[in-house]
C-alpha cells in the first residue's frame, strides 16, 4: 500500500489517523500511518505543549500531525465568561431538565466544573498553532476548512504542509486558492463536522476538480482495507480515518476508571451503522453523533434550537462532563461516523493497522483476479 503522498511524509501507509488522544495518535504513527492529534480539547496551551512533548518522545522518531479548529475569517469573540452571558436562560433550563429526566447525576463537589472547550475559539486555536509549530509536526489540518492566510503562511515558513476538510467541490477549490496543500474530502457518512454529499460521490468529484493542484485524502465510511482500496481507486492519495480509532485499546478518554471499555466505547461497540444522527447540538455546526437518549431529547417537540458556535459547546460542556462521569452508555455525547457499525471490539492500534493493510492486499488481489 504505497502512494506518492505516503513517500512525501515518510510513512509506510497512506493512512492518516485523526484522534483526540495523544496515545492513539502516537500508536498510529508507530504502526506506519500518520497520527494526527486533535487539539480542540486543550484549553490551556501548556496542556497541548505537554501532550506534544510526550508525542515527540513516544513516536519512535516517526512523523505526526495536529488538527485545529479555526474559521478562515477571524471572528469577533470574547472570553469564556463574556460568551457565557450570551446563553439564553431557557437553554440552560432545558439542559438541566433533560439531564434530570435521563438520570444523569450532578458532579461531585470535589470535581472542577468544565468551562467549555475553548479550542473552538479562534484565539485559542491560534495558540494551538504556535505551540504545535514549536514541535516536529509534519502536518497541520483544519477541521473548519482553510485557516486564515497568515496561518497557512506561518506553517509553510516552517516547512509544514496544511490540510483542510471539504464537504463540497467549491470548498476544495477555495482551500487550494488559499494555499492549502492537501484537501480532505469528507463525505456525509463521516463523524463530526460533515457536509451533505456521500464519499462515493464527493471523492472523485474533488479529485477531478483539483487535478494536480493538491493531494486528496478520502474521509468518511472507511474502516476496512477494502474501503481503503476503494478510496484509492476513486483517485484519493490516501485516507483520513477518525471514528475507527475510538474503539482501540489505547483510547482512554472518557473513562472514569481508566480500566476496561469506557461508557463511550461500550455504546460504540453495540451501535449499528444506523445509530448516528447529524445535528448541531454538539458544537453549533452540523456534526454526525452517536444516536443516544441525549441526542433524541434535542429532537423532541419543545426542545430549543442549537446555539451557534461556540455558544452551543459552552452550553453543553458541563452536561458532557456529567454524562461522562455517569458512565451510562445510553446517554453519551460522542461524534462518530456511520462506520461505527464495524467497530465491534476493542483492539490495539497496531492490530487495526495490520488488518487494514491485509484487507487492502486482499481487495487488490481480488481485483487482479478479474483481469
Tab-separated table of C-alpha atoms in Angstrom:
chain	number	residue	atom	x	y	z
A	1	UNK	CA	0.000	0.000	0.000
A	2	UNK	CA	2.102	2.858	-1.331
A	3	UNK	CA	1.394	6.339	-2.636
A	4	UNK	CA	3.432	9.400	-3.507
A	5	UNK	CA	1.855	11.171	-0.557
A	6	UNK	CA	2.998	8.440	1.844
A	7	UNK	CA	6.509	8.759	0.452
A	8	UNK	CA	6.377	12.536	0.876
A	9	UNK	CA	5.575	12.167	4.580
A	10	UNK	CA	7.953	9.268	5.108
A	11	UNK	CA	5.234	6.875	6.290
A	12	UNK	CA	4.631	3.243	5.347
A	13	UNK	CA	0.936	3.547	4.554
A	14	UNK	CA	-1.176	6.487	3.281
A	15	UNK	CA	-3.402	6.234	6.357
A	16	UNK	CA	-3.874	9.480	8.293
A	17	UNK	CA	-5.493	8.834	11.664
A	18	UNK	CA	-7.262	11.691	13.446
A	19	UNK	CA	-7.864	11.299	17.177
A	20	UNK	CA	-8.220	13.471	20.305
A	21	UNK	CA	-5.903	11.043	22.147
A	22	UNK	CA	-2.149	11.523	22.026
A	23	UNK	CA	-1.738	7.848	22.945
A	24	UNK	CA	-3.744	6.723	19.928
A	25	UNK	CA	-2.064	9.255	17.614
A	26	UNK	CA	1.395	8.084	18.653
A	27	UNK	CA	0.402	4.450	18.164
A	28	UNK	CA	-0.885	5.200	14.640
A	29	UNK	CA	2.448	6.787	13.719
A	30	UNK	CA	4.416	3.906	15.227
A	31	UNK	CA	2.283	1.447	13.226
A	32	UNK	CA	3.151	3.090	9.906
A	33	UNK	CA	0.457	5.706	9.404
A	34	UNK	CA	0.406	9.389	10.332
A	35	UNK	CA	-1.241	10.049	13.688
A	36	UNK	CA	-2.983	13.429	13.863
A	37	UNK	CA	-3.778	14.808	17.321
A	38	UNK	CA	-6.978	16.834	17.656
A	39	UNK	CA	-6.134	19.990	19.614
A	40	UNK	CA	-9.611	21.357	20.304
A	41	UNK	CA	-9.886	19.755	23.762
A	42	UNK	CA	-6.816	21.594	25.053
A	43	UNK	CA	-7.988	24.833	26.668
A	44	UNK	CA	-4.530	25.688	28.009
A	45	UNK	CA	-1.524	25.942	25.671
A	46	UNK	CA	0.587	24.321	28.387
A	47	UNK	CA	-1.601	21.212	28.228
A	48	UNK	CA	-1.019	20.932	24.482
A	49	UNK	CA	2.678	21.583	24.985
A	50	UNK	CA	2.855	18.654	27.389
A	51	UNK	CA	0.920	16.367	25.016
A	52	UNK	CA	3.135	17.184	22.035
A	53	UNK	CA	6.286	16.793	24.095
A	54	UNK	CA	5.014	13.341	25.055
A	55	UNK	CA	4.391	12.559	21.382
A	56	UNK	CA	7.875	13.722	20.434
A	57	UNK	CA	9.187	11.138	22.891
A	58	UNK	CA	6.789	8.284	22.070
A	59	UNK	CA	6.533	8.094	18.284
A	60	UNK	CA	9.922	6.432	17.691
A	61	UNK	CA	11.003	9.425	15.657
A	62	UNK	CA	8.167	8.918	13.175
A	63	UNK	CA	6.090	11.852	11.874
A	64	UNK	CA	2.801	13.032	13.313
A	65	UNK	CA	0.438	15.952	12.809
A	66	UNK	CA	-2.102	18.131	14.586
A	67	UNK	CA	-5.692	19.133	13.840
A	68	UNK	CA	-7.038	22.555	14.812
A	69	UNK	CA	-10.486	24.177	14.625
A	70	UNK	CA	-10.228	27.621	13.064
A	71	UNK	CA	-12.502	29.520	10.638
A	72	UNK	CA	-10.874	31.284	7.693
A	73	UNK	CA	-12.254	34.658	8.805
A	74	UNK	CA	-11.182	35.995	12.170
A	75	UNK	CA	-14.366	36.395	14.252
A	76	UNK	CA	-15.118	38.901	16.966
A	77	UNK	CA	-15.030	36.969	20.191
A	78	UNK	CA	-14.977	37.410	23.929
A	79	UNK	CA	-13.631	35.296	26.703
A	80	UNK	CA	-15.494	32.333	28.119
A	81	UNK	CA	-17.103	34.482	30.798
A	82	UNK	CA	-18.306	37.089	28.279
A	83	UNK	CA	-19.680	34.434	25.948
A	84	UNK	CA	-21.377	32.644	28.818
A	85	UNK	CA	-23.623	35.674	29.285
A	86	UNK	CA	-24.983	35.213	25.750
A	87	UNK	CA	-26.506	31.811	26.505
A	88	UNK	CA	-30.303	32.105	26.997
A	89	UNK	CA	-31.719	31.011	30.347
A	90	UNK	CA	-34.283	28.750	28.640
A	91	UNK	CA	-31.460	26.760	27.004
A	92	UNK	CA	-29.804	26.233	30.373
A	93	UNK	CA	-33.113	25.163	31.889
A	94	UNK	CA	-33.675	22.661	29.083
A	95	UNK	CA	-30.240	21.095	29.580
A	96	UNK	CA	-30.716	20.811	33.361
A	97	UNK	CA	-34.207	19.377	32.962
A	98	UNK	CA	-33.074	16.861	30.351
A	99	UNK	CA	-30.182	15.619	32.451
A	100	UNK	CA	-32.541	15.121	35.402
A	101	UNK	CA	-35.014	13.205	33.225
A	102	UNK	CA	-32.204	10.983	31.923
A	103	UNK	CA	-30.990	10.254	35.424
A	104	UNK	CA	-27.598	11.896	34.992
A	105	UNK	CA	-26.396	12.897	38.470
A	106	UNK	CA	-24.705	16.193	39.295
A	107	UNK	CA	-20.928	16.262	39.561
A	108	UNK	CA	-19.349	15.612	42.934
A	109	UNK	CA	-18.448	18.677	44.954
A	110	UNK	CA	-14.751	17.884	44.622
A	111	UNK	CA	-14.865	17.880	40.795
A	112	UNK	CA	-13.925	21.094	38.982
A	113	UNK	CA	-16.614	22.071	36.507
A	114	UNK	CA	-15.584	22.441	32.867
A	115	UNK	CA	-15.563	25.945	31.406
A	116	UNK	CA	-16.299	24.730	27.900
A	117	UNK	CA	-13.977	23.665	25.142
A	118	UNK	CA	-12.228	26.943	24.446
A	119	UNK	CA	-10.429	25.357	21.499
A	120	UNK	CA	-13.476	26.373	19.459
A	121	UNK	CA	-12.352	29.993	19.989
A	122	UNK	CA	-10.188	31.487	17.246
A	123	UNK	CA	-7.668	32.947	19.686
A	124	UNK	CA	-7.156	29.597	21.410
A	125	UNK	CA	-6.792	27.816	18.059
A	126	UNK	CA	-4.058	30.305	17.155
A	127	UNK	CA	-2.235	29.409	20.362
A	128	UNK	CA	-2.506	25.752	19.284
A	129	UNK	CA	-0.752	26.614	16.018
A	130	UNK	CA	2.023	28.486	17.828
A	131	UNK	CA	2.608	25.605	20.232
A	132	UNK	CA	2.477	22.949	17.520
A	133	UNK	CA	4.999	24.706	15.290
A	134	UNK	CA	7.452	24.517	18.175
A	135	UNK	CA	7.463	20.730	17.764
A	136	UNK	CA	8.440	18.395	14.927
A	137	UNK	CA	4.945	18.174	13.425
A	138	UNK	CA	4.615	17.035	9.815
A	139	UNK	CA	1.111	18.395	9.155
A	140	UNK	CA	-1.438	20.952	10.331
A	141	UNK	CA	-5.034	20.085	9.436
A	142	UNK	CA	-8.037	22.337	9.982
A	143	UNK	CA	-11.455	20.874	10.686
A	144	UNK	CA	-13.276	24.017	9.523
A	145	UNK	CA	-11.714	24.357	6.097
A	146	UNK	CA	-8.974	26.813	5.207
A	147	UNK	CA	-7.288	28.514	8.144
A	148	UNK	CA	-6.564	32.239	7.768
A	149	UNK	CA	-3.943	33.013	5.107
A	150	UNK	CA	-1.365	34.180	7.635
A	151	UNK	CA	-1.632	30.852	9.487
A	152	UNK	CA	-1.058	28.953	6.233
A	153	UNK	CA	1.961	31.158	5.522
A	154	UNK	CA	3.234	30.626	9.076
A	155	UNK	CA	3.082	26.848	8.608
A	156	UNK	CA	4.715	26.966	5.185
A	157	UNK	CA	7.547	29.088	6.558
A	158	UNK	CA	8.263	26.212	8.934
A	159	UNK	CA	8.039	23.704	6.072
A	160	UNK	CA	4.776	22.228	7.370
A	161	UNK	CA	2.041	21.407	4.827
A	162	UNK	CA	-1.565	22.369	5.582
A	163	UNK	CA	-4.653	20.214	5.094
A	164	UNK	CA	-8.296	21.257	5.225
A	165	UNK	CA	-11.581	19.380	5.289
A	166	UNK	CA	-14.028	19.910	2.438
A	167	UNK	CA	-17.580	18.690	2.003
A	168	UNK	CA	-18.122	20.077	-1.489
A	169	UNK	CA	-16.123	20.838	-4.637
A	170	UNK	CA	-16.418	24.603	-4.188
A	171	UNK	CA	-14.921	24.286	-0.706
A	172	UNK	CA	-11.998	22.280	-2.065
A	173	UNK	CA	-11.261	24.795	-4.809
A	174	UNK	CA	-11.342	27.648	-2.313
A	175	UNK	CA	-8.946	25.813	0.002
A	176	UNK	CA	-6.401	25.389	-2.773
A	177	UNK	CA	-6.751	29.036	-3.804
A	178	UNK	CA	-5.964	29.971	-0.214
A	179	UNK	CA	-2.771	27.911	-0.257
A	180	UNK	CA	-3.871	24.600	1.287
A	181	UNK	CA	-1.699	21.647	0.228
A	182	UNK	CA	-3.996	18.689	0.985
A	183	UNK	CA	-7.783	18.545	0.764
A	184	UNK	CA	-9.610	16.051	2.967
A	185	UNK	CA	-12.774	15.115	1.071
A	186	UNK	CA	-15.079	14.233	3.949
A	187	UNK	CA	-18.349	12.608	2.966
A	188	UNK	CA	-21.759	12.711	4.583
A	189	UNK	CA	-21.271	9.405	6.429
A	190	UNK	CA	-18.261	10.695	8.381
A	191	UNK	CA	-18.310	11.500	12.074
A	192	UNK	CA	-18.064	15.004	13.466
A	193	UNK	CA	-18.461	18.076	11.253
A	194	UNK	CA	-19.550	16.924	7.822
A	195	UNK	CA	-21.440	18.035	4.743
A	196	UNK	CA	-24.297	16.510	2.774
A	197	UNK	CA	-22.548	14.656	-0.090
A	198	UNK	CA	-21.603	10.986	0.309
A	199	UNK	CA	-17.972	9.906	-0.035
A	200	UNK	CA	-18.506	7.755	-3.145
A	201	UNK	CA	-19.695	10.858	-4.997
A	202	UNK	CA	-17.599	13.515	-3.271
A	203	UNK	CA	-14.116	11.999	-3.525
A	204	UNK	CA	-13.913	11.622	-7.330
A	205	UNK	CA	-15.611	14.999	-7.777
A	206	UNK	CA	-12.917	16.724	-5.741
A	207	UNK	CA	-10.098	14.672	-7.289
A	208	UNK	CA	-11.256	15.656	-10.785
A	209	UNK	CA	-11.792	19.303	-9.840
A	210	UNK	CA	-8.340	19.751	-8.290
A	211	UNK	CA	-6.243	17.734	-10.726
A	212	UNK	CA	-2.580	18.061	-9.776
A	213	UNK	CA	-3.064	21.228	-7.724
A	214	UNK	CA	-3.426	19.380	-4.399
A	215	UNK	CA	-3.428	15.883	-2.960
A	216	UNK	CA	-6.778	14.498	-1.793
A	217	UNK	CA	-7.465	12.300	1.216
A	218	UNK	CA	-10.771	10.413	1.375
A	219	UNK	CA	-12.707	10.546	4.637
A	220	UNK	CA	-15.999	9.086	5.783
A	221	UNK	CA	-17.056	5.443	5.879
A	222	UNK	CA	-13.569	3.949	5.984
A	223	UNK	CA	-12.934	1.087	8.394
A	224	UNK	CA	-11.526	-1.772	6.336
A	225	UNK	CA	-8.808	-2.466	3.815
A	226	UNK	CA	-11.474	-2.853	1.131
A	227	UNK	CA	-12.661	0.678	1.826
A	228	UNK	CA	-9.093	1.998	1.725
A	229	UNK	CA	-8.692	0.318	-1.677
A	230	UNK	CA	-11.961	1.858	-2.852
A	231	UNK	CA	-10.790	5.322	-1.787
A	232	UNK	CA	-7.532	4.962	-3.703
A	233	UNK	CA	-9.438	3.613	-6.713
A	234	UNK	CA	-11.548	6.780	-6.646
A	235	UNK	CA	-8.364	8.809	-7.068
A	236	UNK	CA	-7.503	9.727	-3.486
A	237	UNK	CA	-3.838	9.749	-2.466
A	238	UNK	CA	-4.691	8.297	0.937
A	239	UNK	CA	-7.352	8.082	3.596
A	240	UNK	CA	-8.275	10.120	6.659
A	241	UNK	CA	-9.813	7.998	9.420
A	242	UNK	CA	-11.205	9.266	12.715
A	243	UNK	CA	-14.063	7.260	14.163
A	244	UNK	CA	-12.413	3.865	13.795
A	245	UNK	CA	-9.732	4.597	16.387
A	246	UNK	CA	-12.282	5.272	19.157
A	247	UNK	CA	-12.520	1.563	19.987
A	248	UNK	CA	-8.790	0.934	20.168
A	249	UNK	CA	-7.286	-0.149	23.471
A	250	UNK	CA	-5.070	2.956	23.589
A	251	UNK	CA	-8.131	5.245	23.686
A	252	UNK	CA	-8.758	6.083	27.353
A	253	UNK	CA	-10.551	9.436	27.135
A	254	UNK	CA	-13.965	9.463	28.769
A	255	UNK	CA	-13.136	6.578	31.070
A	256	UNK	CA	-13.716	7.286	34.743
A	257	UNK	CA	-11.524	4.408	35.924
A	258	UNK	CA	-9.111	4.005	33.016
A	259	UNK	CA	-9.716	0.254	33.206
A	260	UNK	CA	-11.800	-1.671	30.674
A	261	UNK	CA	-14.008	-0.150	27.979
A	262	UNK	CA	-15.400	3.279	28.849
A	263	UNK	CA	-19.109	4.079	28.657
A	264	UNK	CA	-18.405	5.726	25.299
A	265	UNK	CA	-16.730	2.605	23.976
A	266	UNK	CA	-19.493	0.342	25.280
A	267	UNK	CA	-22.023	2.500	23.459
A	268	UNK	CA	-19.999	2.376	20.250
A	269	UNK	CA	-19.485	-1.386	20.407
A	270	UNK	CA	-23.225	-2.102	20.404
A	271	UNK	CA	-24.157	0.505	17.772
A	272	UNK	CA	-25.041	-0.232	14.158
A	273	UNK	CA	-24.428	1.914	11.099
A	274	UNK	CA	-27.984	3.251	11.522
A	275	UNK	CA	-27.306	4.543	15.028
A	276	UNK	CA	-25.971	8.002	14.203
A	277	UNK	CA	-27.604	11.379	13.705
A	278	UNK	CA	-26.436	14.628	12.119
A	279	UNK	CA	-27.123	17.521	14.473
A	280	UNK	CA	-25.893	20.918	15.643
A	281	UNK	CA	-26.213	20.101	19.342
A	282	UNK	CA	-22.544	19.231	19.890
A	283	UNK	CA	-20.808	22.375	18.649
A	284	UNK	CA	-23.347	24.581	16.883
A	285	UNK	CA	-22.362	23.296	13.434
A	286	UNK	CA	-23.750	20.156	11.749
A	287	UNK	CA	-21.912	17.129	13.114
A	288	UNK	CA	-22.624	13.397	13.000
A	289	UNK	CA	-23.052	11.950	16.501
A	290	UNK	CA	-23.890	8.632	18.066
A	291	UNK	CA	-27.674	8.443	18.489
A	292	UNK	CA	-28.491	8.209	22.215
A	293	UNK	CA	-31.187	9.360	24.623
A	294	UNK	CA	-29.284	12.669	24.872
A	295	UNK	CA	-29.457	13.378	21.134
A	296	UNK	CA	-33.082	12.218	20.964
A	297	UNK	CA	-34.050	14.687	23.696
A	298	UNK	CA	-32.897	17.574	21.487
A	299	UNK	CA	-35.125	16.442	18.612
A	300	UNK	CA	-38.341	16.249	20.612
A	301	UNK	CA	-41.096	18.892	20.257
A	302	UNK	CA	-40.369	21.835	22.526
A	303	UNK	CA	-36.610	21.366	22.512
A	304	UNK	CA	-34.718	24.595	21.726
A	305	UNK	CA	-32.659	25.081	18.589
A	306	UNK	CA	-28.931	24.659	18.983
A	307	UNK	CA	-26.961	27.855	19.538
A	308	UNK	CA	-24.245	28.974	17.097
A	309	UNK	CA	-20.594	28.033	17.617
A	310	UNK	CA	-19.017	28.468	20.165
A	311	UNK	CA	-22.058	29.119	22.399
A	312	UNK	CA	-23.544	25.637	21.962
A	313	UNK	CA	-20.405	23.923	23.185
A	314	UNK	CA	-20.193	26.254	26.169
A	315	UNK	CA	-23.843	25.446	26.916
A	316	UNK	CA	-23.407	21.656	26.884
A	317	UNK	CA	-19.883	21.429	28.252
A	318	UNK	CA	-20.963	20.843	31.826
A	319	UNK	CA	-23.582	18.371	30.590
A	320	UNK	CA	-20.922	16.434	28.662
A	321	UNK	CA	-18.809	16.305	31.819
A	322	UNK	CA	-21.730	14.997	33.868
A	323	UNK	CA	-22.636	12.451	31.180
A	324	UNK	CA	-19.049	11.198	31.055
A	325	UNK	CA	-18.885	10.877	34.846
A	326	UNK	CA	-22.173	8.963	34.914
A	327	UNK	CA	-20.651	6.085	32.897
A	328	UNK	CA	-24.039	5.428	31.276
A	329	UNK	CA	-23.643	4.296	27.630
A	330	UNK	CA	-27.292	5.148	26.862
A	331	UNK	CA	-26.741	8.901	27.149
A	332	UNK	CA	-23.198	9.518	25.876
A	333	UNK	CA	-22.470	12.539	23.691
A	334	UNK	CA	-19.962	11.442	21.065
A	335	UNK	CA	-19.185	12.333	17.438
A	336	UNK	CA	-18.866	9.187	15.316
A	337	UNK	CA	-19.456	8.198	11.711
A	338	UNK	CA	-21.660	5.525	10.202
A	339	UNK	CA	-18.647	3.205	10.173
A	340	UNK	CA	-19.498	2.622	13.846
A	341	UNK	CA	-21.355	-0.485	12.665
A	342	UNK	CA	-17.956	-2.124	12.040
A	343	UNK	CA	-16.472	-1.073	15.386
A	344	UNK	CA	-17.310	-4.239	17.281
A	345	UNK	CA	-14.311	-4.962	19.514
A	346	UNK	CA	-11.521	-3.279	21.468
A	347	UNK	CA	-8.158	-3.868	19.787
A	348	UNK	CA	-4.683	-2.294	19.779
A	349	UNK	CA	-3.942	0.263	17.077
A	350	UNK	CA	-1.218	-1.960	15.625
A	351	UNK	CA	-3.718	-4.787	15.118
A	352	UNK	CA	-6.207	-2.455	13.431
A	353	UNK	CA	-3.498	-1.141	11.114
A	354	UNK	CA	-2.337	-4.660	10.223
A	355	UNK	CA	-5.910	-5.626	9.354
A	356	UNK	CA	-6.314	-2.542	7.157
A	357	UNK	CA	-3.163	-3.450	5.240
A	358	UNK	CA	-4.056	-7.122	4.819
A	359	UNK	CA	-7.600	-6.223	3.789
A	360	UNK	CA	-6.224	-3.837	1.190
A	361	UNK	CA	-3.961	-6.560	-0.184
A	362	UNK	CA	-6.888	-8.996	-0.372
A	363	UNK	CA	-9.011	-6.428	-2.217
A	364	UNK	CA	-6.208	-5.736	-4.687
A	365	UNK	CA	-5.716	-9.460	-5.300
A	366	UNK	CA	-9.438	-9.893	-5.903
A	367	UNK	CA	-9.433	-7.125	-8.482
A	368	UNK	CA	-6.307	-8.543	-10.132
A	369	UNK	CA	-8.118	-11.871	-10.486
A	370	UNK	CA	-10.797	-10.157	-12.587
A	371	UNK	CA	-8.411	-9.228	-15.378
